[in-house]
XYZ file of C-alpha atoms in Angstrom:
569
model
C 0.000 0.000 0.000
C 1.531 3.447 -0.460
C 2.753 5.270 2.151
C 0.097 7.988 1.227
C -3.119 5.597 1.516
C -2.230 5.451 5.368
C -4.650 7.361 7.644
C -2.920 10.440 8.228
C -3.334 12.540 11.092
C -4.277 16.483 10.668
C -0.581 18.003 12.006
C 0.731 15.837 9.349
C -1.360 16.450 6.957
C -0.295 19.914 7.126
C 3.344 19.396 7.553
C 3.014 18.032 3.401
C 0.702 20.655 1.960
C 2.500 23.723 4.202
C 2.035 24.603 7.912
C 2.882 28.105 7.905
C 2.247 29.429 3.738
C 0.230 31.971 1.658
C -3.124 30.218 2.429
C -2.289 30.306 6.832
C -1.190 34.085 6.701
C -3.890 35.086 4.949
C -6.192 33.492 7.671
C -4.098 34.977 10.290
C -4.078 38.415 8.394
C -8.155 37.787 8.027
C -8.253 37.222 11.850
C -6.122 40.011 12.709
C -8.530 42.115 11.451
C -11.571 40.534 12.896
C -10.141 40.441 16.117
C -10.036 44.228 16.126
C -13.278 44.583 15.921
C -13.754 43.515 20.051
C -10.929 45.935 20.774
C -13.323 48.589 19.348
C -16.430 48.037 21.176
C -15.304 45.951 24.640
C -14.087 48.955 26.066
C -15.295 52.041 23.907
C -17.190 52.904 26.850
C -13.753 54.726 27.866
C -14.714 57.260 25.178
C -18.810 57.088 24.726
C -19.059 57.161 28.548
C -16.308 59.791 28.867
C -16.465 61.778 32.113
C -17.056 65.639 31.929
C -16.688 68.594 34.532
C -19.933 69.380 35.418
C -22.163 71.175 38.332
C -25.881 72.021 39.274
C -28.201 73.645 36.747
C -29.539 76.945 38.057
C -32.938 75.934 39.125
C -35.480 77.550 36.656
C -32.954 78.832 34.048
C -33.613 75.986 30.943
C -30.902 77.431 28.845
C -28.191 77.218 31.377
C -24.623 76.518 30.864
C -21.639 75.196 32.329
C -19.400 77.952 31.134
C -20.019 81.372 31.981
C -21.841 83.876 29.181
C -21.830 87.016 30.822
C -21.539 88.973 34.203
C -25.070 88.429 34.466
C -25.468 84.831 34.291
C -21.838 84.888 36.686
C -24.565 86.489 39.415
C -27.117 84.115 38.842
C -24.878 81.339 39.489
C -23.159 82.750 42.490
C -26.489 83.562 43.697
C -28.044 79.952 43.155
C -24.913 77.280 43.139
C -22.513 76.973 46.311
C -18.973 77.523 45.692
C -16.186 75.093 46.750
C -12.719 77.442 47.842
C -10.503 74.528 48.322
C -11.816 72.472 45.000
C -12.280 75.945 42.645
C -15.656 74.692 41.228
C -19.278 75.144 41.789
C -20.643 72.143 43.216
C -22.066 69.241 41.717
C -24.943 68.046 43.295
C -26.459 70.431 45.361
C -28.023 74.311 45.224
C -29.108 76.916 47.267
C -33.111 75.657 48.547
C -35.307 78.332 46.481
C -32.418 80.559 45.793
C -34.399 82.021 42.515
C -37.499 82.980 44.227
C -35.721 85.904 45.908
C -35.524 89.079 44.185
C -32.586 90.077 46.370
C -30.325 87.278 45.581
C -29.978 88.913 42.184
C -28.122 91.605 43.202
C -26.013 89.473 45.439
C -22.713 87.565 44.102
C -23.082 84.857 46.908
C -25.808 83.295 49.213
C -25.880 81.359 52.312
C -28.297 79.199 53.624
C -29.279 75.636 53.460
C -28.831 73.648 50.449
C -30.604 70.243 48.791
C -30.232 67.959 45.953
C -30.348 69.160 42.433
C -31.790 67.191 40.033
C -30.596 69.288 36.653
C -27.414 69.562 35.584
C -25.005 71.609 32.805
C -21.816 70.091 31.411
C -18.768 70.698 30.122
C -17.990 70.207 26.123
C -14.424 71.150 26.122
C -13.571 67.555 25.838
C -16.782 65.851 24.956
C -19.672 66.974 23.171
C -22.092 64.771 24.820
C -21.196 61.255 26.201
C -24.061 58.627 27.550
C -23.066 59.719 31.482
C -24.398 63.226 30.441
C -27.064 62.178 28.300
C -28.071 59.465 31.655
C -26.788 61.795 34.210
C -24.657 59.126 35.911
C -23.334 61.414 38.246
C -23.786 62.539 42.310
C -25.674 60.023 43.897
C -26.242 58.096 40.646
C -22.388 57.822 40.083
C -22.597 54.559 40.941
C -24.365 53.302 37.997
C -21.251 53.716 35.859
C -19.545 51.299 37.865
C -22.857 49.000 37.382
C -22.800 49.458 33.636
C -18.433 48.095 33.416
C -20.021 45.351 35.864
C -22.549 44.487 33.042
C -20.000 44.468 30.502
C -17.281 42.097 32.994
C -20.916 39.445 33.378
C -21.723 39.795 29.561
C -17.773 38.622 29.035
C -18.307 35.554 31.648
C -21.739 34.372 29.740
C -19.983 35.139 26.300
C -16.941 33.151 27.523
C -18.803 30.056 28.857
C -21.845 29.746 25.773
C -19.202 30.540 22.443
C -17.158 26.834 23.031
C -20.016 25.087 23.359
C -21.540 26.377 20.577
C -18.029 26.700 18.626
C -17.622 22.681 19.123
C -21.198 21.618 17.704
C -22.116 23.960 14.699
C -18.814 24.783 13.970
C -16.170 27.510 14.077
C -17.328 29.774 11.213
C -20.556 29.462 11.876
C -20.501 30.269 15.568
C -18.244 33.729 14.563
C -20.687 34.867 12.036
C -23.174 34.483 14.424
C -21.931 36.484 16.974
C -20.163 38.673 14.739
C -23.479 39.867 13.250
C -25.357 39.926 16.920
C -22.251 42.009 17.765
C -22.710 44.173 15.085
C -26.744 44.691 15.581
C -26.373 45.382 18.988
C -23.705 48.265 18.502
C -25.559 50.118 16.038
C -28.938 49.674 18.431
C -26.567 51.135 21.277
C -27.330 54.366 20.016
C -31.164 53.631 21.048
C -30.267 53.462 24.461
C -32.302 56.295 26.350
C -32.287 54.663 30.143
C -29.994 52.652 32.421
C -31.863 49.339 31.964
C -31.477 49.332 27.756
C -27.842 51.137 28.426
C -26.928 47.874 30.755
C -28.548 45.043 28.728
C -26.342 46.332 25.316
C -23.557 46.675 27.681
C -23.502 43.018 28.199
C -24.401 41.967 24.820
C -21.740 44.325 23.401
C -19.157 42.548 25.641
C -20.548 39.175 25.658
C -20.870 38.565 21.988
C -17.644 40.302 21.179
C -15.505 37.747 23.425
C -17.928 34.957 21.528
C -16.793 35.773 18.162
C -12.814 36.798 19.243
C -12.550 33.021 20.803
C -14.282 31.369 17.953
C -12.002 33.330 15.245
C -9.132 32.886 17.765
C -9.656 28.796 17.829
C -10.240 29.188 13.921
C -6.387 30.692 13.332
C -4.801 28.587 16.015
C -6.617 25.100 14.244
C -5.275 26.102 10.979
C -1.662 26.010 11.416
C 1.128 23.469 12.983
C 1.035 23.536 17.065
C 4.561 25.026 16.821
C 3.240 27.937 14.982
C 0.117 28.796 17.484
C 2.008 30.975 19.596
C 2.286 33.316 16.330
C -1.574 32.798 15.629
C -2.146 33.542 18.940
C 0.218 36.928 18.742
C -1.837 37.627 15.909
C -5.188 37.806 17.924
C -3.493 39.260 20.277
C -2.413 42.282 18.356
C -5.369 42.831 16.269
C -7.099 43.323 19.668
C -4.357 46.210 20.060
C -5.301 47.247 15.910
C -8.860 48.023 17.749
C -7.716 49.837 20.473
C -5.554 51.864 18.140
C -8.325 53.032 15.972
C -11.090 53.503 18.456
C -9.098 56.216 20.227
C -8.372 57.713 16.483
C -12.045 57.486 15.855
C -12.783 58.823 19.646
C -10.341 61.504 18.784
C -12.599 62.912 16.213
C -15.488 62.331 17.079
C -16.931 63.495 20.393
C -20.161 63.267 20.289
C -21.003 59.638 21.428
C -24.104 58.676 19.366
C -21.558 59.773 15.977
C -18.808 57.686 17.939
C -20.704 54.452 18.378
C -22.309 54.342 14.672
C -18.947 55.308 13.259
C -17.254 52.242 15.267
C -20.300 49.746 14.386
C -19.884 50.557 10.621
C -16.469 49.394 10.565
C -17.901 46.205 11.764
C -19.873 45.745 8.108
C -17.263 45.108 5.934
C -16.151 42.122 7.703
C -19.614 40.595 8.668
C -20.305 40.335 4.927
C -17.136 39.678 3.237
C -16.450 36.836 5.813
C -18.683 34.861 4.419
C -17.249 33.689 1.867
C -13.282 35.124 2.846
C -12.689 32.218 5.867
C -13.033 28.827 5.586
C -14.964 26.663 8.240
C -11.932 25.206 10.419
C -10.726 21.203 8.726
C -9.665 20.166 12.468
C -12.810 20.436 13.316
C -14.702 18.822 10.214
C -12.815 15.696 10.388
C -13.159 15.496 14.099
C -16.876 15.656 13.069
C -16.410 12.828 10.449
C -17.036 15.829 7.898
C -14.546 14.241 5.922
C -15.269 15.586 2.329
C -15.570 19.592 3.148
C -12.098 19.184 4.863
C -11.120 17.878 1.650
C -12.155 20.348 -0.282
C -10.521 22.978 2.125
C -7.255 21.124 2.453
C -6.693 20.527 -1.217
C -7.517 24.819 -1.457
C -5.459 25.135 1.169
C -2.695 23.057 -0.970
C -2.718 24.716 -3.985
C -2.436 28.018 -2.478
C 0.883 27.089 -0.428
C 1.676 25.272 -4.055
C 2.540 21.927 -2.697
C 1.347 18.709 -4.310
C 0.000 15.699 -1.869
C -2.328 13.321 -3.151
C -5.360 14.394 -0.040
C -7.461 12.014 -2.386
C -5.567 9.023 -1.411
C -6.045 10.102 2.068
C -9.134 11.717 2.721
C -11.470 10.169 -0.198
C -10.357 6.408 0.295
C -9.580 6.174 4.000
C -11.642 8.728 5.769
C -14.988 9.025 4.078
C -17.983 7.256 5.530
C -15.718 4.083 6.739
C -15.308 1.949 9.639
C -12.720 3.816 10.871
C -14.596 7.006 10.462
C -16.813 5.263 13.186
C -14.359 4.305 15.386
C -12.873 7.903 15.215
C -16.167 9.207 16.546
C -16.660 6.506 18.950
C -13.293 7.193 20.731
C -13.705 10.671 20.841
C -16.756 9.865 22.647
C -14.766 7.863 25.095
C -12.538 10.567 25.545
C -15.154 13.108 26.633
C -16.278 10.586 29.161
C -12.747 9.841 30.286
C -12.408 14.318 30.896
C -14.680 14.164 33.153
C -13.770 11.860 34.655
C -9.688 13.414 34.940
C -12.004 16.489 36.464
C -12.646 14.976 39.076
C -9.408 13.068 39.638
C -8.144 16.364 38.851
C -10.238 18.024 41.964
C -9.530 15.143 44.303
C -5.566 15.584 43.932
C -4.814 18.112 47.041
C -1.308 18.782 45.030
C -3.373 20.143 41.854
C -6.515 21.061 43.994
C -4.308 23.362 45.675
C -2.404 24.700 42.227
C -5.924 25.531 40.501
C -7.210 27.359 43.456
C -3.761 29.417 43.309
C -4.350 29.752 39.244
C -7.462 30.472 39.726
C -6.752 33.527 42.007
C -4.285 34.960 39.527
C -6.842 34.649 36.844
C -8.957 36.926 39.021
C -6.366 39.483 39.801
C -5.503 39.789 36.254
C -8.635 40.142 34.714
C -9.217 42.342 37.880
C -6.387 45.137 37.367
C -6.044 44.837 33.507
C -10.086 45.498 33.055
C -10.230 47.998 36.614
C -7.233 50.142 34.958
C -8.321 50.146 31.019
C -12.231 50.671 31.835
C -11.204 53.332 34.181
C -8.199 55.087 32.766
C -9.291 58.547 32.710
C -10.675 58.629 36.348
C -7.229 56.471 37.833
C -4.549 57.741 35.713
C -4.020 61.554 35.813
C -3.342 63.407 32.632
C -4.825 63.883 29.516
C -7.558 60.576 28.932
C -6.294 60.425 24.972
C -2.461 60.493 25.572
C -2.559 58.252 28.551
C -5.154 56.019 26.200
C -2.168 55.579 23.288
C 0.756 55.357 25.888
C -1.373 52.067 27.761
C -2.393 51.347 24.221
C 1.028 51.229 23.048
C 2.643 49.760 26.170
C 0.162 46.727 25.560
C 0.724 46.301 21.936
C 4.863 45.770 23.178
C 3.849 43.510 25.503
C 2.014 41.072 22.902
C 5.260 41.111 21.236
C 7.825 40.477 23.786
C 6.219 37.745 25.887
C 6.645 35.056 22.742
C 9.940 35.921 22.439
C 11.113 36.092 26.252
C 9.226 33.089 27.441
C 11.737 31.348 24.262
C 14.820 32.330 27.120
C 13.183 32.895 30.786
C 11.458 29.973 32.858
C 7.243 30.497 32.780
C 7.488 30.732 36.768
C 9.956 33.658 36.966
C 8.919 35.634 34.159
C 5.465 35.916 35.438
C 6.008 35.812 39.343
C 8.427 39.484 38.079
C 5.490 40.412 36.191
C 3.275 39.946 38.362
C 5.399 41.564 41.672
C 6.548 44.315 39.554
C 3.226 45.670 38.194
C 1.518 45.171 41.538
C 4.476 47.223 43.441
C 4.121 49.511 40.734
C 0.622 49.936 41.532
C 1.452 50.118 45.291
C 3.884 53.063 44.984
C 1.372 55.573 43.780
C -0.022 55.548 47.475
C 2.905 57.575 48.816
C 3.036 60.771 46.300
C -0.751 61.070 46.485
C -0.625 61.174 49.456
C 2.747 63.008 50.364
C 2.841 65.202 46.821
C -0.629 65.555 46.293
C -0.937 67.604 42.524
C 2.335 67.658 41.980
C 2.809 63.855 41.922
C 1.339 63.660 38.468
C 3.579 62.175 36.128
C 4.969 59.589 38.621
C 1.823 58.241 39.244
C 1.250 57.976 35.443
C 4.704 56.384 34.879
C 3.886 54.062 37.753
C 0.522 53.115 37.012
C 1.226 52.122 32.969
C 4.092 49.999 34.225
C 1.765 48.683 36.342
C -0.773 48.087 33.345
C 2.397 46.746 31.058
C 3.200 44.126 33.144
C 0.040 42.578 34.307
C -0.690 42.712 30.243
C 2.099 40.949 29.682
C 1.437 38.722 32.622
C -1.962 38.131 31.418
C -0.633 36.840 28.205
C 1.756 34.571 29.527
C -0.594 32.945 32.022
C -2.809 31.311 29.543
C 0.147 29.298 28.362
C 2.011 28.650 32.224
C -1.753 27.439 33.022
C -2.145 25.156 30.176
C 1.524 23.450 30.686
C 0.559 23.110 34.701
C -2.227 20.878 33.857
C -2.936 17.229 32.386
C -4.440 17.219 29.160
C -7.360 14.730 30.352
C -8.579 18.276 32.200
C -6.413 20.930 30.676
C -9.723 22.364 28.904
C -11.716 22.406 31.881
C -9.238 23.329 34.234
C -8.494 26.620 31.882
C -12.157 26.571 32.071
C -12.422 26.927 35.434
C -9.732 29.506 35.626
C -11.010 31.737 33.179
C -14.703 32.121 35.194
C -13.321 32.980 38.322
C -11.301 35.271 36.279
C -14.345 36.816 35.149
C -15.481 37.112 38.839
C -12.287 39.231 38.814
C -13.022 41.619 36.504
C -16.774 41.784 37.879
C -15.369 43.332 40.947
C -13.072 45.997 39.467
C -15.378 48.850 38.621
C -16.613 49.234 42.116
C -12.791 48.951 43.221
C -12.020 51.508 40.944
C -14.733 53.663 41.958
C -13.669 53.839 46.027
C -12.552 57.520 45.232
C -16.513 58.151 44.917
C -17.158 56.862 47.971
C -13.734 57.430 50.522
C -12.921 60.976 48.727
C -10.058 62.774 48.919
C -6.567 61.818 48.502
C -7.004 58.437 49.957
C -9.757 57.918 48.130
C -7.917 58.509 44.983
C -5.121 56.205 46.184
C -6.797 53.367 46.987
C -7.952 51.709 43.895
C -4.360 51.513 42.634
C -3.303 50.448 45.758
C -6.141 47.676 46.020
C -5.028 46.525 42.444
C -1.608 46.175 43.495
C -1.811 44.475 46.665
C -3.323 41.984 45.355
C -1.717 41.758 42.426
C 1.674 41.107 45.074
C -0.621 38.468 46.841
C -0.677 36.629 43.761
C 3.010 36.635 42.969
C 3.738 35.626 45.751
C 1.723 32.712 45.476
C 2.771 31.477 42.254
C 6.148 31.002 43.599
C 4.896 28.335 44.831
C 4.541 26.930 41.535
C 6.792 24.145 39.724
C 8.370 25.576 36.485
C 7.545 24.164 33.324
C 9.498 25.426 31.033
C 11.367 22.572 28.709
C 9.201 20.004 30.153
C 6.914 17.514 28.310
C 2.862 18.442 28.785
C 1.672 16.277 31.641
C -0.747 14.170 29.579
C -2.582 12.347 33.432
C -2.662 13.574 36.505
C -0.314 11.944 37.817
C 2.616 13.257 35.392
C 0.797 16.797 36.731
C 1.151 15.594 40.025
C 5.116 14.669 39.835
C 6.070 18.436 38.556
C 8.251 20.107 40.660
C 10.095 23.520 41.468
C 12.994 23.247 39.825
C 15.821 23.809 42.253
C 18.501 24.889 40.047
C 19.526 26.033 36.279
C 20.954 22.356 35.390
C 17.791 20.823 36.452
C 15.621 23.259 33.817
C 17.821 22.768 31.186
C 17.595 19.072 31.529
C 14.052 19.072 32.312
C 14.031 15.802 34.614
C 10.726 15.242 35.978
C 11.439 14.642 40.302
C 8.843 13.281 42.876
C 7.052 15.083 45.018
């Protein structure tokens, strides 16, 4: 029989019709760009939710402003709105009681008395036009809704998260980032629609939940369709376009301040792709002949082929062999068993106090990742001083180096290391702006900027290199669900970091400002120092059962990770 009649598995199916050619960086280029389409929405609300200055309305006057016309509406405002000394502004949320109902106070430039709640306000456009917080007033005692609203967004990613594999495994990779693609795209453009919290919260968490839907499915899609040395550049690729989006929402921000123009501006760049990726990206051929599907892999592998111009006689392999055969059956029928035999390595994998103990410690760096990288981003013009659209390309920036140097320093520096310094550094980083707000106060600016993005740098980078340090701490009988299990309570993380980053709202002052950073940080530490605790895996084989998990140890010295013997617990 020739050698080519012999049932050939996928990785080496590609290794004779090209691994890495034309056809595989055109995918990757394809999902480069549709992976930029989550960096535009998921966190737009930076921009469309932008805060402005702001203060009370002068009750009765409908045509009020927040800047000053004349000396005339300067007395009114004096006469009606209590002034702050030590802050320089009028106040916010609260007004003289009945202050226009005197005809004296109009020839006065300031009143006393007692105050109450306003329920009008006038804001700022120097820096937006309008933005949903003004259009919602999400501001005094309703302040807190903002933080509800990036809480909607951090559940909508934990739903999006846990329905897009399940769906992504049964109908199919393409199909399941169309899908969402297109939901995605309805539900930006209806954003615009939103005229109250409850319609403002539900798109929130569609907006965030069927972004992360389509980004995995497209991200599984590139990964599938080249050799498993080549993933970590698919992955970079992801990775990056995620950056593209950021990129080009704040050019697109920049430009356009008024939100509603924003949002439709930012779901129209989402058209293009939802119709020409229909016919631009194939359906995944992993997955079709892991479904038996044997004949559309075909006739995507023999494309796939002649684009990379190699010549390998698929025929021979797919059309005789591995269409509608017995051993087509027995494919299925042990992939069934291994399913069954997951589950079952879950819960050898939760009985195991050694790797019981290592998820729980994975699982709370998850949380403080997702926790600081999501409290910072969502929250970068209240937490970072400075101007929101500079600091906005610096973190930008700083992330897009960070996608690029983790591949190429995990190639040198052990897993453990690498992100235990990550991890320690960002979160100390984070810690030190508590001493010059509090000891410098305004003039502590730009150290608490330089501080706080090499805080965001490195838990971006640590973010990145955590998905792989997880997956090589595992055994591959529960390395899915263990990753799983990680990535909700990482979720949970990032569910909690708007109200962390909102503290300043409710301690005020200079502490109040502090703390979120500070929060972030400390815990960030916590988990550092935890994962020290961690065996190293660099230059070791996967642990395939629990038991090779299990036997992982610390390494205790250079010679031993260079060799990468496996030693006893």
């Amino acid at each position: 029989m020739d050698r080519f009649q012999e049932k050939k598995s996928y990785e080496e199916i590609l290794s004779y019709i090209g691994d890495m050619g034309i056809y595989q960086m055109r995918i990757l280029f394809l999902g480069f760009l549709a992976c930029a389409g989550e960096g535009l929405h998921l966190i737009n609300t930076i921009f469309t939710m932008g805060a402005q200055e702001f203060r009370c309305a002068v009750p009765g006057l409908l045509n009020d402003t927040f800047n000053i016309q004349n000396e005339a509406h300067a007395r009114l405002i004096n006469a009606t709105i209590p002034f702050d000394a030590d802050k320089g502004s009028y106040s916010k949320c609260s007004h003289y009681k009945n202050g226009l109902y005197k005809s004296t106070l109009l020839a006065q430039n300031i009143t006393l008395g007692d105050t109450q709640a306003c329920s009008r306000w006038v804001y700022s456009t120097d820096v937006f036009k309008s933005s949903i917080l003004s259009e919602l007033n999400m501001v005094c005692d309703r302040e807190i809704y903002i933080s509800h609203a990036n809480m909607m967004s951090m559940a909508g990613l934990m739903l999006g998260s846990l329905v897009s594999g399940a769906i992504s495994d049964q109908f199919g990779r393409k199909k399941t980032f169309l899908f969402f693609y297109w939901f995605h795209m309805l539900v930006a453009f209806s954003s615009v629609l939103a005229t109250s919290l409850p319609t403002f919260f539900i798109s929130r968490m569609l907006v965030a939940g069927t972004g992360v839907a389509f980004y995995m499915s497209i991200y599984v899609l590139i990964t599938e369709m080249v050799a498993p040395q080549k993933r970590v550049l698919a992955a970079c690729c992801a990775n990056v376009g995620w950056v593209f989006g950021m990129l080009l929402l704040m050019l697109m921000a920049y430009f356009l301040r008024y939100w509603k123009t924003l949002q439709l501006a930012l779901s129209s760049a989402l058209v293009f792709i939802a119709v020409s990726y229909i016919w631009l990206i194939p359906e995944s051929p992993r997955w079709l002949l892991n479904k038996g599907r044997y004949s559309e892999a075909y006739v995507i592998l023999k494309e796939m082929a002649k684009v990379n111009k190699k010549e390998y006689p698929l025929e021979a392999c797919l059309q005789e062999n591995c269409l509608e055969t017995r051993l087509e059956k027995q494919d299925i029928s042990r992939e069934a068993q291994r399913d069954e035999s997951r589950m079952k390595s879950l819960m050898l994998l939760i009985k195991s106090p050694t790797l019981c103990i290592r998820l729980a410690i994975l699982s709370y760096s998850w949380a403080v990742n997702s926790m600081v990288y999501y409290g910072v981003t969502l929250n970068i013009g209240s937490i970072i001083p400075g101007d929101l659209y500079t600091n906005f390309l610096i973190v930008s920036l700083l992330e897009l180096v960070s996608h690029l140097m983790v591949p190429i320093v995990l190639r040198y520096v052990g897993r453990r290391i690498f992100y235990c310094a990550l991890v320690l550094v960002g979160g100390g980083a984070c810690l030190a702006t508590f001493l010059p707000l509090m000891l410098l106060n305004d003039d502590a600016d730009w150290i608490i900027m330089g501080l706080s993005n090499l805080g965001k740098f490195c838990i971006s980078a640590a973010f990145n290199t955590m998905w792989l340090y997880t997956s090589e701490l595992l055994p591959t009988s529960a390395r899915q669900s263990g990753i799983g299990i990680c990535s909700f309570v990482g979720r949970i993380g990032g569910m909690i970091s708007p109200y962390i980053a909102s503290l300043d709202n409710v301690i005020g002052g200079h502490l109040g400002e502090a703390a979120p950073l500070f929060l972030f940080g400390a815990a960030a530490v916590a988990a550092g120092a935890l994962c020290l605790l961690l065996p190293e895996t660099t230059r070791r084989n996967l642990p395939e059962t629990v038991e090779e998990a299990e036997s992982l140890k610390r390494l205790r010295s250079r010679q031993e990770s260079v060799s990468g013997d496996v030693s006893n617990l």
